[in-house]
Amino acid sequence: MKAAVTAHRDYTIAKIDDRVYSAFLEHLGRAIYTGIYEPDHPSADKNGMRADVADLVRDLNIPYVRYPGGNFVSAYNWEDGVGPREERPVRLDLAWHTSDSNAVGVHEFSDWCDTVNTKMMLAINLGSRGLDEARNFVEYVNGPVGSYWGDLRKKNGRAEPFDVRLWCLGNEMDGPWQVGHKTADEYGRLANETAKALRAFDKSLELVVCGSSNSDMKTYPEWERIVLEHTYDSVDHISLHMYFANRAKNTANYLALNHKLDTYISTVESTINLVKANKRSKRDVFISFDEWNVWYHSNAQDRAILDGNAGWPHAPRLLEDIYNFEDVLQVGCILNTFIRKSNVVKIACIAQLVNVIAPIMTDPAGAAWRQTIYYPYYFASIYGRGTALQLAVNCPGYDADVADNVPFVDVSGVHDAEGGTVTFFAVNRHQTEALDMEVSLQGFAAPSVIDHQVMTHSMLEAVNTAADQNNVAPKKGTGAKIEDGAVKVKLPPLSYQMIRVKVG
Ligand code: AHR
């Protein structure tokens, strides 16, 4: 079977915003406690942060990490996480039926972000709280010394403002599960008034308003329209979330799900444009896809805690999906979609980063290792920066639940003009047949293949564990070559590949 692809230097989609390779860490399960923070761990630094985890995070070159939630943020009092540790209260977390020692708050998280070379994207509680606490938090984080909140921050050890630029106005406010869930009108009005107050403090902040929790929500996409009617002039991004699952154990349907993602993004893009037209506005609002990942492997084992049958445990194992090889292909397809939608998706956060539905796993007092999905995220974050190419793809397809004629190849192309490279990320969805992919390179001089990474496995269910950390890992490919100005490469059935080409 053949896949004919054409890439032209001038046929581009958009400059990819580096922030699409961002991530998310919530006070949930072991994401923070025994994830990034474990003072008794042999690798812990002077702040109690695990150096082994920090090393794996740093390698990913993550632009922003969204924090501290998630559902958690909708009943979070940010004040609990500042000041002397011994005076911080233990609180019950209503979102996940656990308790939180508050040993980590915004100061500790900021220090950790510095050690892993990332920046904070902070979420505000607009569930159980409102405008006043939001403005206090923003003033505490960014305000000058000499003001009440700036002085309190200084007293707590930090005179210099944190200077956080990106703020989320609540989390999943369309979800009935959310503490303080609201209708679109209720939320839209609160978000707009909060945004106005934050802008009165600093008009250059970038603000993200909540869109839908997923495209199966009954309120979608009217939610987006109503919320944007309220907030269009005061926000910069609308957030979307989506999680992927293969509960039916149907690989063909599972690997077609990014077509649903594609439609979701296009629909919200249209909704943004509708509201823009209604308002006769010149400004643009973009999409912050600030939660995405595969999430289903751990659902059954989490029920006891989530149903409240385990009391209020601190940092229990929750949402600890163990990813398999099949999920590598899914994550590769999702990232390809964000690259192809780079005209409108300006921020995206893999949810989450450590232990909780995460590419990095840890054992308390033990090892930290890369889950299978670490690799497609790593390759996209490191090599997927530049301009997204509008590829013409000609390849046979198959009919799936979410779409007909889903091409067997899912491919994206990124031109890094400064580095003089074009990088292709390709997934072969075919379960039994290899694909001969030929990418005709037009407008690119003297191409030569400089890197080729392949992920295949004989078992879709194969996973990495503490004891077998490299069971699913990329291998250097050997077969990619340039012939007649085209990249020629064989994609084995059910494989992920990255091919980097030096160009003039
Ligand atoms: O990432 C896990 C949870 O998924 C988040 O807390 C919430 O926003 C979403 O429903």
Coordinates of C-alpha atoms and ligand atoms in Angstrom, one line a residue:
M1 CA 0.0 0.0 0.0
K2 CA 1.2 3.5 -0.9
A3 CA 0.9 6.9 0.7
A4 CA 1.8 9.8 -1.6
V5 CA 2.5 13.0 0.3
T6 CA 3.4 16.4 -1.1
A7 CA 5.2 19.1 1.0
H8 CA 5.8 22.5 -0.5
R9 CA 7.9 25.1 1.3
D10 CA 5.4 27.9 0.7
Y11 CA 2.2 25.9 1.4
T12 CA 2.0 26.5 5.1
I13 CA -0.6 26.4 7.8
A14 CA 0.9 28.7 10.5
K15 CA 3.9 29.2 12.7
I16 CA 3.4 26.6 15.5
D17 CA 3.2 28.2 18.9
D18 CA 5.8 26.5 21.1
R19 CA 3.2 26.5 23.9
V20 CA 1.3 23.6 22.2
Y21 CA 4.0 21.4 23.9
S22 CA 3.0 22.4 27.4
A23 CA 1.8 20.1 30.2
F24 CA -0.4 20.0 33.3
L25 CA 0.2 19.1 37.0
E26 CA -2.7 19.0 39.4
H27 CA -2.9 18.4 43.2
L28 CA -4.3 15.0 42.4
G29 CA -3.1 11.5 43.5
R30 CA 0.7 11.3 43.3
A31 CA 1.3 14.0 40.7
I32 CA 2.8 16.4 43.2
Y33 CA 3.4 14.3 46.4
T34 CA 5.8 11.4 45.6
G35 CA 5.7 12.7 42.0
I36 CA 7.7 15.9 41.7
Y37 CA 8.0 16.4 45.5
E38 CA 9.3 13.7 47.8
P39 CA 11.7 15.1 50.5
D40 CA 12.8 11.7 51.7
H41 CA 13.7 10.4 48.2
P42 CA 17.4 9.7 47.7
S43 CA 17.4 12.1 44.7
A44 CA 15.6 14.9 46.5
D45 CA 17.1 18.4 46.2
K46 CA 17.2 21.0 49.0
N47 CA 13.6 21.9 48.2
G48 CA 12.5 18.2 48.5
M49 CA 12.0 17.9 44.7
R50 CA 13.0 14.7 43.0
A51 CA 16.0 15.3 40.8
D52 CA 15.3 12.0 38.9
V53 CA 11.9 13.3 37.9
A54 CA 13.2 16.8 37.2
D55 CA 15.7 15.3 34.7
L56 CA 13.0 13.5 32.8
V57 CA 10.9 16.6 32.7
R58 CA 13.7 18.9 31.7
D59 CA 14.5 16.7 28.7
L60 CA 11.0 17.4 27.3
N61 CA 11.7 21.2 27.0
I62 CA 8.1 22.0 28.2
P63 CA 7.2 25.7 27.7
Y64 CA 4.4 26.0 30.4
V65 CA 3.0 23.8 33.1
R66 CA -0.7 24.4 34.1
Y67 CA -1.2 24.3 37.8
P68 CA -2.8 23.5 40.4
G69 CA -5.9 22.0 38.7
G70 CA -8.1 20.7 37.2
N71 CA -11.1 19.9 39.2
F72 CA -9.0 20.4 42.3
V73 CA -8.8 24.1 41.7
S74 CA -12.6 24.7 41.9
A75 CA -12.5 24.3 45.8
Y76 CA -8.8 25.4 46.3
N77 CA -7.8 28.2 48.6
W78 CA -4.5 29.4 47.3
E79 CA -3.7 31.0 50.6
D80 CA -3.4 27.5 52.1
G81 CA -0.3 26.9 50.1
V82 CA 1.7 30.0 51.2
G83 CA 3.5 30.9 54.4
P84 CA 5.4 28.6 56.8
R85 CA 4.8 25.0 56.0
E86 CA 4.1 23.9 59.5
E87 CA 1.2 26.4 59.7
R88 CA -0.4 25.2 56.5
P89 CA -3.7 23.5 56.9
V90 CA -4.5 20.0 55.8
R91 CA -7.7 20.3 53.6
L92 CA -10.1 17.8 52.2
D93 CA -10.2 17.9 48.5
L94 CA -13.8 17.5 47.3
A95 CA -12.9 16.8 43.6
W96 CA -10.9 13.6 44.2
H97 CA -12.0 12.7 47.8
T98 CA -8.5 12.9 49.2
S99 CA -6.7 15.3 51.5
D100 CA -3.9 17.7 50.8
S101 CA -1.1 18.7 53.2
N102 CA -0.5 21.9 51.2
A103 CA 3.3 21.2 51.6
V104 CA 3.5 22.4 48.0
G105 CA 2.0 25.8 47.0
V106 CA 2.8 28.5 44.4
H107 CA 6.3 29.3 45.9
E108 CA 7.5 25.7 45.8
F109 CA 5.9 25.1 42.4
S110 CA 7.6 28.2 41.0
D111 CA 11.0 27.0 42.3
W112 CA 10.4 23.6 40.7
C113 CA 9.5 25.3 37.4
D114 CA 12.8 27.2 37.4
T115 CA 14.7 23.9 37.9
V116 CA 13.1 22.3 35.0
N117 CA 13.2 25.4 32.7
T118 CA 9.5 25.9 32.4
K119 CA 6.9 28.5 33.3
M120 CA 3.7 28.5 35.3
M121 CA 0.3 28.8 33.8
L122 CA -1.9 29.3 36.8
A123 CA -5.6 28.4 37.2
I124 CA -8.0 30.5 39.4
N125 CA -10.8 29.1 41.5
L126 CA -14.1 30.3 39.9
G127 CA -16.0 27.3 41.3
S128 CA -16.4 27.8 45.1
R129 CA -14.8 31.3 44.9
G130 CA -15.1 34.5 42.8
L131 CA -13.7 37.7 41.6
D132 CA -12.2 39.0 44.8
E133 CA -10.1 35.9 45.6
A134 CA -9.0 35.8 42.0
R135 CA -7.7 39.4 42.0
N136 CA -6.0 38.8 45.4
F137 CA -4.3 35.7 44.0
V138 CA -3.1 37.6 40.9
E139 CA -1.9 40.5 43.0
Y140 CA -0.1 38.1 45.4
V141 CA 1.7 36.4 42.5
N142 CA 2.4 39.5 40.3
G143 CA 1.9 42.6 42.5
P144 CA 4.6 45.0 43.6
V145 CA 6.2 45.1 47.0
G146 CA 4.7 48.0 48.9
S147 CA 1.1 46.6 48.3
Y148 CA -0.6 44.4 50.8
W149 CA -0.3 41.2 48.7
G150 CA 3.1 42.0 47.4
D151 CA 4.4 42.5 51.0
L152 CA 2.9 39.2 52.1
R153 CA 4.7 37.5 49.3
K154 CA 7.9 39.1 50.3
K155 CA 7.3 38.1 53.9
N156 CA 6.9 34.5 52.6
G157 CA 10.3 34.6 51.0
R158 CA 9.9 36.2 47.6
A159 CA 10.2 39.9 47.0
E160 CA 10.3 39.7 43.2
P161 CA 6.9 39.1 41.6
F162 CA 6.5 35.7 39.9
D163 CA 5.3 37.5 36.8
V164 CA 2.9 34.8 35.6
R165 CA 1.5 35.8 32.2
L166 CA -1.0 33.0 31.6
W167 CA -4.1 32.6 33.7
C168 CA -7.1 30.2 33.4
L169 CA -10.4 31.6 34.6
G170 CA -11.6 28.4 36.4
N171 CA -11.7 24.8 35.1
E172 CA -14.4 22.8 33.3
M173 CA -17.1 25.1 34.5
D174 CA -19.6 23.3 32.2
G175 CA -19.2 20.0 34.0
P176 CA -21.9 19.1 36.6
W177 CA -19.1 17.3 38.5
Q178 CA -17.3 20.6 39.1
V179 CA -17.5 22.2 42.5
G180 CA -19.4 25.4 41.8
H181 CA -20.7 24.3 38.3
K182 CA -22.5 27.0 36.5
T183 CA -24.6 27.6 33.4
A184 CA -22.9 29.2 30.4
D185 CA -24.6 32.6 31.2
E186 CA -23.7 32.5 34.9
Y187 CA -20.1 31.5 34.2
G188 CA -19.7 33.8 31.2
R189 CA -20.7 36.8 33.3
L190 CA -18.4 35.9 36.2
A191 CA -15.5 35.2 33.9
N192 CA -15.9 38.5 32.1
E193 CA -16.1 40.5 35.3
T194 CA -13.1 38.6 36.7
A195 CA -11.2 39.2 33.5
K196 CA -12.0 42.9 33.6
A197 CA -10.7 43.2 37.1
L198 CA -7.5 41.3 36.3
R199 CA -7.0 43.5 33.3
A200 CA -7.5 46.6 35.5
F201 CA -4.5 45.3 37.4
D202 CA -2.5 44.4 34.3
K203 CA -3.9 44.6 30.8
S204 CA -1.2 42.5 29.3
L205 CA -2.1 39.3 31.1
E206 CA -3.2 36.4 28.8
L207 CA -6.5 35.0 29.9
V208 CA -8.1 31.6 29.2
V209 CA -11.8 31.2 29.5
C210 CA -13.4 27.7 30.0
G211 CA -14.9 26.0 26.9
S212 CA -16.3 22.5 26.9
S213 CA -14.9 19.6 28.9
N214 CA -15.4 17.4 25.9
S215 CA -17.4 17.5 22.7
D216 CA -19.9 15.0 24.0
M217 CA -21.2 17.5 26.6
K218 CA -24.9 18.3 26.0
T219 CA -24.1 22.0 26.2
Y220 CA -21.4 21.9 23.5
P221 CA -21.0 24.0 21.4
E222 CA -23.7 26.5 22.6
W223 CA -21.5 26.8 25.7
E224 CA -18.7 28.2 23.7
R225 CA -21.0 30.7 21.9
I226 CA -22.7 31.9 25.1
V227 CA -19.4 32.2 27.1
L228 CA -17.7 34.0 24.3
E229 CA -20.7 36.4 23.8
H230 CA -20.0 37.4 27.4
T231 CA -16.2 37.4 27.3
Y232 CA -15.0 37.9 23.7
D233 CA -13.4 41.3 24.3
S234 CA -11.7 40.4 27.6
V235 CA -10.1 37.0 27.0
D236 CA -7.4 35.7 24.7
H237 CA -8.1 31.9 24.6
I238 CA -11.0 29.5 25.1
S239 CA -9.9 26.2 26.6
L240 CA -11.0 22.8 25.4
H241 CA -10.3 19.4 26.9
M242 CA -10.5 15.9 25.5
Y243 CA -9.5 12.4 26.7
F244 CA -9.2 9.3 24.5
A245 CA -10.1 5.8 25.4
N246 CA -10.2 2.3 23.8
R247 CA -12.7 0.6 26.2
A248 CA -14.2 -1.5 23.4
K249 CA -10.7 -2.8 22.4
N250 CA -11.2 -1.7 18.9
T251 CA -7.9 -0.4 17.5
A252 CA -9.3 0.9 14.2
N253 CA -11.9 3.0 15.9
Y254 CA -9.5 4.1 18.6
L255 CA -6.8 5.3 16.2
A256 CA -9.4 7.3 14.2
L257 CA -10.4 9.4 17.3
N258 CA -8.2 12.3 16.4
H259 CA -10.8 13.0 13.6
K260 CA -13.3 13.7 16.3
L261 CA -10.6 16.0 17.9
D262 CA -10.1 17.7 14.5
T263 CA -13.9 18.4 14.2
Y264 CA -14.1 19.6 17.8
I265 CA -11.3 22.2 17.1
S266 CA -12.9 23.3 13.8
T267 CA -16.3 23.7 15.3
V268 CA -15.0 25.8 18.1
E269 CA -12.9 27.8 15.6
S270 CA -16.2 28.5 13.7
T271 CA -17.9 29.5 16.9
I272 CA -15.1 31.9 17.7
N273 CA -15.5 33.4 14.2
L274 CA -19.3 33.6 14.6
V275 CA -19.0 35.6 17.9
K276 CA -16.3 37.7 16.3
A277 CA -18.6 38.6 13.5
N278 CA -21.5 39.2 15.8
K279 CA -19.4 41.6 17.7
R280 CA -17.8 43.3 14.7
S281 CA -14.6 42.7 16.5
K282 CA -11.1 43.0 15.1
R283 CA -9.4 40.9 17.8
D284 CA -8.8 37.2 17.7
V285 CA -9.5 34.6 20.3
F286 CA -7.5 31.3 20.1
I287 CA -7.9 27.8 21.5
S288 CA -6.0 26.6 24.6
F289 CA -6.3 22.8 24.5
D290 CA -5.1 22.7 28.1
E291 CA -6.0 19.0 28.9
W292 CA -5.6 16.1 26.5
N293 CA -4.4 12.6 26.8
V294 CA -5.4 8.9 26.8
W295 CA -7.3 8.2 30.0
Y296 CA -9.2 5.0 30.7
H297 CA -6.8 2.3 31.9
S298 CA -7.1 3.2 35.6
N299 CA -10.9 4.0 35.7
A300 CA -12.0 0.8 37.4
Q301 CA -9.3 0.7 40.1
D302 CA -10.0 4.4 41.0
R303 CA -13.7 3.9 41.8
A304 CA -13.3 3.0 45.5
I305 CA -11.5 6.3 46.3
L306 CA -13.6 8.4 44.0
D307 CA -16.8 7.0 45.5
G308 CA -15.5 8.0 49.0
N309 CA -15.1 4.4 50.2
A310 CA -11.4 4.9 51.2
G311 CA -11.7 7.9 53.5
W312 CA -9.6 10.9 52.7
P313 CA -6.2 9.5 51.7
H314 CA -3.2 11.8 51.1
A315 CA -1.5 11.2 47.7
P316 CA -3.0 7.8 46.9
R317 CA -2.5 6.1 43.6
L318 CA -5.2 7.7 41.4
L319 CA -5.6 8.0 37.7
E320 CA -2.4 6.0 37.3
D321 CA -2.9 4.8 33.7
I322 CA -0.2 2.5 32.6
Y323 CA 0.2 3.3 28.9
N324 CA 0.8 0.7 26.2
F325 CA 2.3 0.7 22.8
E326 CA -1.2 1.3 21.2
D327 CA -1.3 4.6 23.1
V328 CA 2.0 5.7 21.5
L329 CA 0.1 5.7 18.1
Q330 CA -2.8 7.6 19.6
V331 CA -0.6 10.3 21.2
G332 CA 1.3 10.6 17.9
C333 CA -2.0 11.2 16.0
I334 CA -3.2 13.7 18.6
L335 CA 0.0 15.7 18.4
N336 CA -0.2 15.6 14.6
T337 CA -3.7 17.2 14.9
F338 CA -2.4 20.0 17.0
I339 CA 0.3 20.7 14.5
R340 CA -2.2 20.7 11.6
K341 CA -4.5 23.1 13.7
S342 CA -1.7 25.4 14.6
N343 CA -3.5 28.4 13.1
V344 CA -6.0 28.3 16.0
V345 CA -4.6 26.1 18.8
K346 CA -1.9 28.2 20.5
I347 CA -1.6 26.3 23.7
A348 CA -2.0 22.6 24.5
C349 CA -1.2 20.8 27.7
I350 CA -0.7 17.0 28.0
A351 CA -2.6 16.0 31.0
Q352 CA -0.9 15.3 33.0
L353 CA 2.9 15.1 33.5
V354 CA 3.9 12.8 36.4
N355 CA 2.1 9.7 37.8
V356 CA -1.5 10.9 37.1
I357 CA -2.3 10.0 33.4
A358 CA 1.2 10.9 32.7
P359 CA 4.2 10.2 30.5
I360 CA 6.5 9.9 33.6
M361 CA 5.9 7.4 36.4
T362 CA 7.6 7.1 39.8
D363 CA 7.7 4.6 42.6
P364 CA 7.7 6.3 46.1
A365 CA 11.3 6.0 47.4
G366 CA 12.1 4.2 44.1
A367 CA 12.6 4.7 40.4
A368 CA 11.3 7.2 37.9
W369 CA 10.8 6.1 34.3
R370 CA 9.4 7.0 30.9
Q371 CA 6.0 5.6 30.0
T372 CA 5.4 4.6 26.4
I373 CA 3.7 7.9 25.5
Y374 CA 6.7 9.9 26.7
Y375 CA 8.4 9.4 23.3
P376 CA 5.9 10.8 20.8
Y377 CA 5.5 13.8 23.1
Y378 CA 9.3 14.2 23.4
F379 CA 9.8 14.0 19.6
A380 CA 7.1 16.6 18.9
S381 CA 8.2 19.0 21.6
I382 CA 11.9 18.8 20.6
Y383 CA 11.6 18.6 16.8
G384 CA 8.0 19.9 16.1
R385 CA 8.9 23.6 16.4
G386 CA 8.7 25.8 13.3
T387 CA 6.0 26.3 10.7
A388 CA 3.4 23.6 10.1
L389 CA 3.2 22.5 6.4
Q390 CA -0.1 22.0 4.7
L391 CA 0.6 18.5 3.3
A392 CA -1.4 17.0 0.5
V393 CA -1.9 13.4 1.4
N394 CA -3.1 10.7 -0.9
C395 CA -3.6 7.4 0.9
P396 CA -6.3 4.7 1.1
G397 CA -8.5 4.8 4.1
Y398 CA -11.0 2.9 6.2
D399 CA -14.4 3.6 7.8
A400 CA -14.5 4.1 11.5
D401 CA -17.1 5.0 14.1
V402 CA -16.2 8.7 14.1
A403 CA -15.4 9.2 10.4
D404 CA -15.4 7.5 7.0
N405 CA -12.4 7.1 4.9
V406 CA -9.8 7.7 7.6
P407 CA -6.5 7.6 5.8
F408 CA -4.2 4.8 7.0
V409 CA -1.4 7.3 7.4
D410 CA -1.6 10.2 9.8
V411 CA 1.2 12.6 9.1
S412 CA 2.3 16.1 9.9
G413 CA 5.2 18.2 8.6
V414 CA 7.1 21.0 10.3
H415 CA 9.6 23.3 8.6
D416 CA 12.2 24.9 10.8
A417 CA 13.6 27.5 8.5
E418 CA 16.3 28.6 11.0
G419 CA 17.6 25.2 11.6
G420 CA 17.2 24.2 7.9
T421 CA 15.1 21.1 8.6
V422 CA 11.8 19.6 7.7
T423 CA 10.5 17.0 10.2
F424 CA 7.7 14.5 9.5
F425 CA 5.7 12.7 12.2
A426 CA 3.8 9.7 10.7
V427 CA 1.6 7.0 12.2
N428 CA 0.6 3.9 10.1
R429 CA -2.9 2.9 11.3
H430 CA -3.0 -0.2 9.2
Q431 CA -3.0 -3.3 11.4
T432 CA -1.4 -5.7 8.9
E433 CA 0.1 -3.9 6.0
A434 CA 3.2 -1.7 5.7
L435 CA 2.8 1.7 3.9
D436 CA 5.3 2.9 1.4
M437 CA 5.3 6.6 2.1
E438 CA 6.8 8.9 -0.5
V439 CA 7.0 12.6 0.4
S440 CA 7.7 14.8 -2.5
L441 CA 9.7 17.8 -1.3
Q442 CA 9.0 20.9 -3.3
G443 CA 10.9 24.2 -2.9
F444 CA 13.4 22.6 -0.6
A445 CA 17.0 22.3 -1.9
A446 CA 19.5 19.5 -1.4
P447 CA 17.5 17.3 1.1
S448 CA 19.2 14.6 3.1
V449 CA 17.8 12.4 5.9
I450 CA 19.5 13.3 9.2
D451 CA 17.4 11.3 11.7
H452 CA 14.8 8.6 11.6
Q453 CA 13.2 7.2 14.7
V454 CA 10.8 4.2 14.7
M455 CA 8.4 2.8 17.3
T456 CA 6.9 -0.6 16.6
H457 CA 6.1 -3.5 18.9
S458 CA 4.8 -7.0 18.4
M459 CA 2.3 -6.4 21.2
L460 CA -0.1 -3.5 21.3
E461 CA -0.5 -4.1 25.1
A462 CA 3.3 -3.8 25.7
V463 CA 4.1 -1.4 28.6
N464 CA 7.2 0.0 30.4
T465 CA 7.6 -0.7 34.1
A466 CA 10.1 0.1 36.8
A467 CA 11.7 -3.3 36.2
D468 CA 11.5 -3.1 32.4
Q469 CA 11.8 0.6 31.5
N470 CA 12.8 0.2 27.9
N471 CA 10.3 -2.4 26.6
V472 CA 8.7 0.2 24.4
A473 CA 11.2 2.7 23.2
P474 CA 12.2 4.2 19.8
K475 CA 14.8 2.7 17.7
K476 CA 16.9 4.3 15.0
G477 CA 15.4 3.6 11.6
T478 CA 17.5 2.6 8.7
G479 CA 15.3 2.6 5.6
A480 CA 14.5 6.3 5.0
K481 CA 16.2 7.7 1.9
I482 CA 16.0 10.6 -0.5
E483 CA 15.3 9.7 -4.2
D484 CA 14.3 12.1 -7.0
G485 CA 13.7 14.9 -4.5
A486 CA 11.3 12.7 -2.4
V487 CA 11.6 11.1 1.1
K488 CA 10.9 7.4 0.7
V489 CA 10.3 5.4 3.8
K490 CA 8.4 2.2 4.7
L491 CA 6.1 2.5 7.6
P492 CA 5.5 -1.0 9.2
P493 CA 1.9 -1.8 10.2
L494 CA 0.9 0.0 13.5
S495 CA 4.0 2.1 13.7
Y496 CA 5.1 5.6 14.7
Q497 CA 7.9 7.3 12.9
M498 CA 9.8 10.6 13.0
I499 CA 11.9 11.5 9.9
R500 CA 14.1 14.6 9.9
V501 CA 15.4 16.0 6.7
K502 CA 18.1 18.6 6.3
V503 CA 17.1 21.1 3.6
G504 CA 18.7 24.1 2.0
Ligands
AHR1 O1 -6.8 15.6 34.4 C1 -7.8 15.0 35.2 C2 -9.1 15.8 35.3 O2 -9.7 15.8 34.1 C3 -9.0 17.3 35.6 O3 -8.9 17.5 36.9 C4 -10.3 17.8 35.0 O4 -10.1 19.1 34.6 C5 -10.6 16.8 33.9 O5 -11.9 16.4 34.0

